CSV table of C-alpha atoms and ligand atoms in Angstrom, one decimal:
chain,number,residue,atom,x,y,z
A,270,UNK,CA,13.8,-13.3,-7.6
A,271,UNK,CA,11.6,-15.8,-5.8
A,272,UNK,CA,8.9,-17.4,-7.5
A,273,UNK,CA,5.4,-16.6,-5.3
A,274,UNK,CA,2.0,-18.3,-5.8
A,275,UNK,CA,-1.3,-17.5,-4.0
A,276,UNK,CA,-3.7,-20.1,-3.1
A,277,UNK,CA,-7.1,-18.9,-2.2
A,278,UNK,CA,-10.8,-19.0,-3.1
A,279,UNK,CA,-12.5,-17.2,-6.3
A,280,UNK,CA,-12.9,-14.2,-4.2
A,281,UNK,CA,-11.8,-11.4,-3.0
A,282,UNK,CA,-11.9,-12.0,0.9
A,283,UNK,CA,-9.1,-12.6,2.4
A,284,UNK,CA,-6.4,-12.5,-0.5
A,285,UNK,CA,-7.1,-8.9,-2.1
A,286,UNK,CA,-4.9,-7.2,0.1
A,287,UNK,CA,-1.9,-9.7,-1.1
A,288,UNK,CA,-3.1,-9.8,-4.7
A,289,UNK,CA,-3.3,-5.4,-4.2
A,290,UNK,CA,0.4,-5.8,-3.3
A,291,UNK,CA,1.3,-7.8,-5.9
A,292,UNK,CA,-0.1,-5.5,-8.3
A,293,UNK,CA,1.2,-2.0,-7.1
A,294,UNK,CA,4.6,-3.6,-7.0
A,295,UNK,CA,4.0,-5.5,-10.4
A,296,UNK,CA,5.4,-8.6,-9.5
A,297,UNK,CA,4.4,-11.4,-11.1
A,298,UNK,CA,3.2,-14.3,-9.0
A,299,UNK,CA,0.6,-17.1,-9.1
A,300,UNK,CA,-3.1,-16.5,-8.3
A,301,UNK,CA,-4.5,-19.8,-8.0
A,302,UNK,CA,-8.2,-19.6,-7.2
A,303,UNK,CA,-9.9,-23.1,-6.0
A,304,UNK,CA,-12.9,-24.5,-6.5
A,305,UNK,CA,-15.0,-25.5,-3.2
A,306,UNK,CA,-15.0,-29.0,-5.1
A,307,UNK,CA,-11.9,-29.3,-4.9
A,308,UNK,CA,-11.2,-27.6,-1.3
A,309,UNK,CA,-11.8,-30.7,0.6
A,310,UNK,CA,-8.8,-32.9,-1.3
A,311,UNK,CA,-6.3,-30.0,-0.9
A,312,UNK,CA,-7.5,-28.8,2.7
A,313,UNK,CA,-5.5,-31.6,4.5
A,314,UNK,CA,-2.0,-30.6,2.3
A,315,UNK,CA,-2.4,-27.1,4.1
A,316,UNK,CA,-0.7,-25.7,6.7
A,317,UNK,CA,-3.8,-25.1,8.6
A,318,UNK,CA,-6.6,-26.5,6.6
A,319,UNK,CA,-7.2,-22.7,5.9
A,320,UNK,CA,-6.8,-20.4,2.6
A,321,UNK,CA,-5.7,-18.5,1.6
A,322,UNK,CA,-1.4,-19.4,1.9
A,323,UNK,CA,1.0,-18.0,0.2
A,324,UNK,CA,4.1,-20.8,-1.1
A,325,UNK,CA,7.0,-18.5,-1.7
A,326,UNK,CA,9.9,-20.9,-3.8
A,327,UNK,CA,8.5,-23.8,-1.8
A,328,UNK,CA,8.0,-22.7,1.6
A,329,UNK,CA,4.6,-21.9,2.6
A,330,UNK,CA,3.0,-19.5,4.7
A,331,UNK,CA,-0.9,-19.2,5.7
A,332,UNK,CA,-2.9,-16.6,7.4
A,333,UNK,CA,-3.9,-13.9,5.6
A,334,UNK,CA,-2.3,-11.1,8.0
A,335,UNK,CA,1.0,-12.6,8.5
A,336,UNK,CA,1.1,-12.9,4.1
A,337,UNK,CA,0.5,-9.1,3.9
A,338,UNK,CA,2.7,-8.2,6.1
A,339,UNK,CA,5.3,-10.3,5.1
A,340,UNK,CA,4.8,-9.2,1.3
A,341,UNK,CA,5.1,-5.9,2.4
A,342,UNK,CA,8.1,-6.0,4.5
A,343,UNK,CA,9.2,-7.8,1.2
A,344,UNK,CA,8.1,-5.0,-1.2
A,345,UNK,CA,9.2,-1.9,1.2
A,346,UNK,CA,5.3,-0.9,1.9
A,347,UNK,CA,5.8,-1.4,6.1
A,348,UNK,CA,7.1,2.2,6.7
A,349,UNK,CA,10.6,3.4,6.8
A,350,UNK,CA,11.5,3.0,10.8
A,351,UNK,CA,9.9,1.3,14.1
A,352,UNK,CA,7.3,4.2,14.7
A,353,UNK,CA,6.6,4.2,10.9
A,354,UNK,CA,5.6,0.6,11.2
A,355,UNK,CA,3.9,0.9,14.5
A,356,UNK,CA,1.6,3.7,13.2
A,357,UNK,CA,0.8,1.5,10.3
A,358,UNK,CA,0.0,-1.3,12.7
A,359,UNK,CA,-2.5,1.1,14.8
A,360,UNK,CA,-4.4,1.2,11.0
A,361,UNK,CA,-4.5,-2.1,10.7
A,362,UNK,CA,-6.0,-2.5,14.3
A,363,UNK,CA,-8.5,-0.4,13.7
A,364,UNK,CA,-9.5,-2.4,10.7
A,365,UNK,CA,-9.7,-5.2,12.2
A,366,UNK,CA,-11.9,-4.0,14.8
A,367,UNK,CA,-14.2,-2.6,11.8
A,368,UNK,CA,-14.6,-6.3,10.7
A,369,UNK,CA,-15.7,-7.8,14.2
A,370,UNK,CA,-19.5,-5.9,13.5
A,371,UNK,CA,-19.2,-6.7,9.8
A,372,UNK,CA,-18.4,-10.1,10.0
A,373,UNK,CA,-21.4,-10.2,12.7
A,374,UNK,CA,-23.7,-9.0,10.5
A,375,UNK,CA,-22.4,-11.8,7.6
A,376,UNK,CA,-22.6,-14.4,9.6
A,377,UNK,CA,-26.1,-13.8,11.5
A,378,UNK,CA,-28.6,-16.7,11.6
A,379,UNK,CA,-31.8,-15.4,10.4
A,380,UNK,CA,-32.3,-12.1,8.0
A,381,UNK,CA,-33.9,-10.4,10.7
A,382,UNK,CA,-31.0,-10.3,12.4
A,383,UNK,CA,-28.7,-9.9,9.5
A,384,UNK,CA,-31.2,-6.8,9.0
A,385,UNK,CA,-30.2,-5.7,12.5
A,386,UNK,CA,-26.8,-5.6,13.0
A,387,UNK,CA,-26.8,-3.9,9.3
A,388,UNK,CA,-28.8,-1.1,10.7
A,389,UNK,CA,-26.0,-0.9,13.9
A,390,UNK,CA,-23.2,-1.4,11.8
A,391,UNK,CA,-24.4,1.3,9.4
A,392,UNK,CA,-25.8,3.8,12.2
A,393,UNK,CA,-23.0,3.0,14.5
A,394,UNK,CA,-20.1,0.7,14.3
A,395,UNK,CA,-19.1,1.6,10.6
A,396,UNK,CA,-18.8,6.0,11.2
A,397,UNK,CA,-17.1,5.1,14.5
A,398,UNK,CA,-14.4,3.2,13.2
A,399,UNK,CA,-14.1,5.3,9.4
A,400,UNK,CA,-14.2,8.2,12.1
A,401,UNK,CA,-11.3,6.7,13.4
A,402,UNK,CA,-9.1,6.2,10.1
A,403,UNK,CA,-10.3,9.6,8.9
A,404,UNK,CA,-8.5,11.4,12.3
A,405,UNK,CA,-5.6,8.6,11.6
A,406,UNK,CA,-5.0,10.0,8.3
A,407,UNK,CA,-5.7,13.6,9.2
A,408,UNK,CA,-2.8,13.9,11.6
A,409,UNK,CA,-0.2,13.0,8.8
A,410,UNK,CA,-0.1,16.0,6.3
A,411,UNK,CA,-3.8,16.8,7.2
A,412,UNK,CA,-5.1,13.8,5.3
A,413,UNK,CA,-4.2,14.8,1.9
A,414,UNK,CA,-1.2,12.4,1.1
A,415,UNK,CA,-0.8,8.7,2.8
A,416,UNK,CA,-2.0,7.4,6.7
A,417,UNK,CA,1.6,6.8,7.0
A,418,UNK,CA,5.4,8.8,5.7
A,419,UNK,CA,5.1,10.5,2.7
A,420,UNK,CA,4.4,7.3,0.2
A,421,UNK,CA,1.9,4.6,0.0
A,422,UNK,CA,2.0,1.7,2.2
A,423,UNK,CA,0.4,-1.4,3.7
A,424,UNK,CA,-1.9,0.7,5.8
A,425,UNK,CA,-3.4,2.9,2.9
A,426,UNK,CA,-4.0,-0.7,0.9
A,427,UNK,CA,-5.8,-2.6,3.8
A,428,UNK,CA,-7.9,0.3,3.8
A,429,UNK,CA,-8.7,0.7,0.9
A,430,UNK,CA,-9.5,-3.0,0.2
A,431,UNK,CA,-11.5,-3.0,3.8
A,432,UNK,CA,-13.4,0.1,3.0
A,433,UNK,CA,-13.3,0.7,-0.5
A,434,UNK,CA,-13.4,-2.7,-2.4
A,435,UNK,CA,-14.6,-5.6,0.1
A,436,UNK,CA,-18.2,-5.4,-0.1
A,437,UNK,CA,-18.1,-4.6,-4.1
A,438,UNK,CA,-20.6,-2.2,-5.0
A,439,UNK,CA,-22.4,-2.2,-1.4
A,440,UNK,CA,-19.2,-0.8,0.0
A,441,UNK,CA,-20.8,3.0,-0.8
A,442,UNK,CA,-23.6,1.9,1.4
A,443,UNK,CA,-22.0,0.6,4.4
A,444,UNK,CA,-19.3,2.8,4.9
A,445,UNK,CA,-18.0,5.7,2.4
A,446,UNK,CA,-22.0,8.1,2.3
A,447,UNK,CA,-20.5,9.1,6.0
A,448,UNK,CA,-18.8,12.2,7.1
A,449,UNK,CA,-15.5,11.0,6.0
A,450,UNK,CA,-13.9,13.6,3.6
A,451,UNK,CA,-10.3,12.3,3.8
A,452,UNK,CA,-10.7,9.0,4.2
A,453,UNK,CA,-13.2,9.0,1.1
A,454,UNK,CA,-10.6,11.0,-1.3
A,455,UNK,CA,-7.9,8.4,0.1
A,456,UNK,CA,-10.3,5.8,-1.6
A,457,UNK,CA,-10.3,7.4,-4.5
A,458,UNK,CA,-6.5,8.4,-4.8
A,459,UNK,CA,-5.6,4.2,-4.2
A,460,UNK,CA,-8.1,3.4,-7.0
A,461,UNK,CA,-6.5,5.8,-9.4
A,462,UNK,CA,-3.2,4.5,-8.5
A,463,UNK,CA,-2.3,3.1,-12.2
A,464,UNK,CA,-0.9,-0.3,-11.6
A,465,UNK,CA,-4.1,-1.1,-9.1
A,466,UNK,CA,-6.7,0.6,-11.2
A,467,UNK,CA,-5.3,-1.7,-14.1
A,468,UNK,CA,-5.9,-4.6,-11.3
A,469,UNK,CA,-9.2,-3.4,-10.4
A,470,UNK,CA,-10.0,-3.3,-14.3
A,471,UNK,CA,-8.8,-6.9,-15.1
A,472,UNK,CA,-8.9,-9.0,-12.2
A,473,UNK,CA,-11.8,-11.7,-12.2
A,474,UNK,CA,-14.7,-10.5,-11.3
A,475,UNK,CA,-16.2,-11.9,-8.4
A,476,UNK,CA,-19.2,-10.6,-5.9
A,477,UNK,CA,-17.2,-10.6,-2.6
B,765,GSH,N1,-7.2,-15.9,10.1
B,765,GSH,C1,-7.2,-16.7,8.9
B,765,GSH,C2,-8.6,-17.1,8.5
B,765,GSH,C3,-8.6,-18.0,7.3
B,765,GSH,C4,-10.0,-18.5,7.0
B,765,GSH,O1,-10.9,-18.6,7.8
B,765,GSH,N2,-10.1,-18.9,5.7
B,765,GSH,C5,-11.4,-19.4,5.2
B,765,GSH,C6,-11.8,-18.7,4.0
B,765,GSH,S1,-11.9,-16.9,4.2
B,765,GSH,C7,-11.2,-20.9,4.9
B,765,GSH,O2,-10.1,-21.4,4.6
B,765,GSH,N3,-12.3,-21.6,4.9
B,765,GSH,C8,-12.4,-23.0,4.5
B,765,GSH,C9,-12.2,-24.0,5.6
B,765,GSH,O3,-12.0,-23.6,6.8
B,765,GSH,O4,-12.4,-25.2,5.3
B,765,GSH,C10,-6.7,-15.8,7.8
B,765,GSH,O5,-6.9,-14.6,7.8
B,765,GSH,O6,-6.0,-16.3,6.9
């Protein structure tokens, strides 16, 4: 079995998928959480002066997407043929285009317009897209089961750590007091997963 470590910062961001992974699968790796202090001496050693990377017996691989996806292809959570993986893909897409408002909103200059795009994400951008992943996960077995197949996969995870964990205890307020029955029960059905709810339970405890 390989030996896997996971460099990132003391946050969640963007290593909780991988570390959500790890868990649900329970395979033991490495979560090595760096101090900014000590960022700037290891930064240069890094593939691409990014975090987080993921060193699987020696060989190292950054960018946060490629790690998940790779550590599901690993684990068996990327579907079970090509249109299985492509509809888990289409889930991850519309993630991502969730995040281009929030990480607008994060990164504003002034609180006015932090303030702002908070009220668009909140009014607009964030039902639109949790509109979207509810009809996603409604067309497979009417939205009671997975997004994707009949089991849990990388889709369902990404989701859940985009929607339901990210933001901590603001996440109710940005995206899950919407219209969203599916999607919110989906939430609730990854948290009560045992080997992640342990995770949730025990992991360090960090605001973002
Ligand atoms: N697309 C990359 C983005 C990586 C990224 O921006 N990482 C940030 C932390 S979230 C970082 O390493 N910041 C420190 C730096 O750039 O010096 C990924 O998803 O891995």
């Amino acid at each position: 079995m390989p030996t896997y470590k996971l460099t990132y910062f003391n946050s969640r961001g963007a290593a909780e998928v991988s570390r959500l992974i790890f868990a649900l699968v329970e395979q033991e790796y490495e979560d090595i959480r760096v101090e900014r202090s000590e960022w700037e001496k290891l930064k240069p050693e890094t593939p691409l002066g990014q975090l987080p990377i993921l060193n699987v017996d020696g060989k190292v691989l950054p960018q946060s997407l490629a790690i998940n996806r790779f550590l599901a292809r690993t684990f068996n959570l990327y579907g079970e043929n090509d249109w299985e993986k492509a509809e888990i893909d289409a889930v991850l897409e519309v993630v991502q285009d969730l995040f281009y408002p929030v990480r607008k909103m994060f990164y504003a200059d002034t609180d006015e317009l932090k303030a702002r795009y908070k009220k668009e994400f909140v009014d607009v951008q964030g039902p639109k897209y949790c509109g979207f992943l509810e009809k996603l996960l409604k067309a497979n077995n009417g939205g009671d089961g997975f997004f994707v197949g009949s089991k849990v996969s990388l889709a369902d995870i990404v989701v859940f750590a985009a929607v339901g964990d990210a933001l901590g205890d603001k996440s109710r307020d940005y995206y899950l007091d919407h219209k969203e029955p599916k999607l919110k029960a989906l939430i609730e059905r990854i948290r009560a997963i045992p080997q992640i709810n342990t995770w949730l339970q025990t992991r360090p405890k960090t605001e973002l």
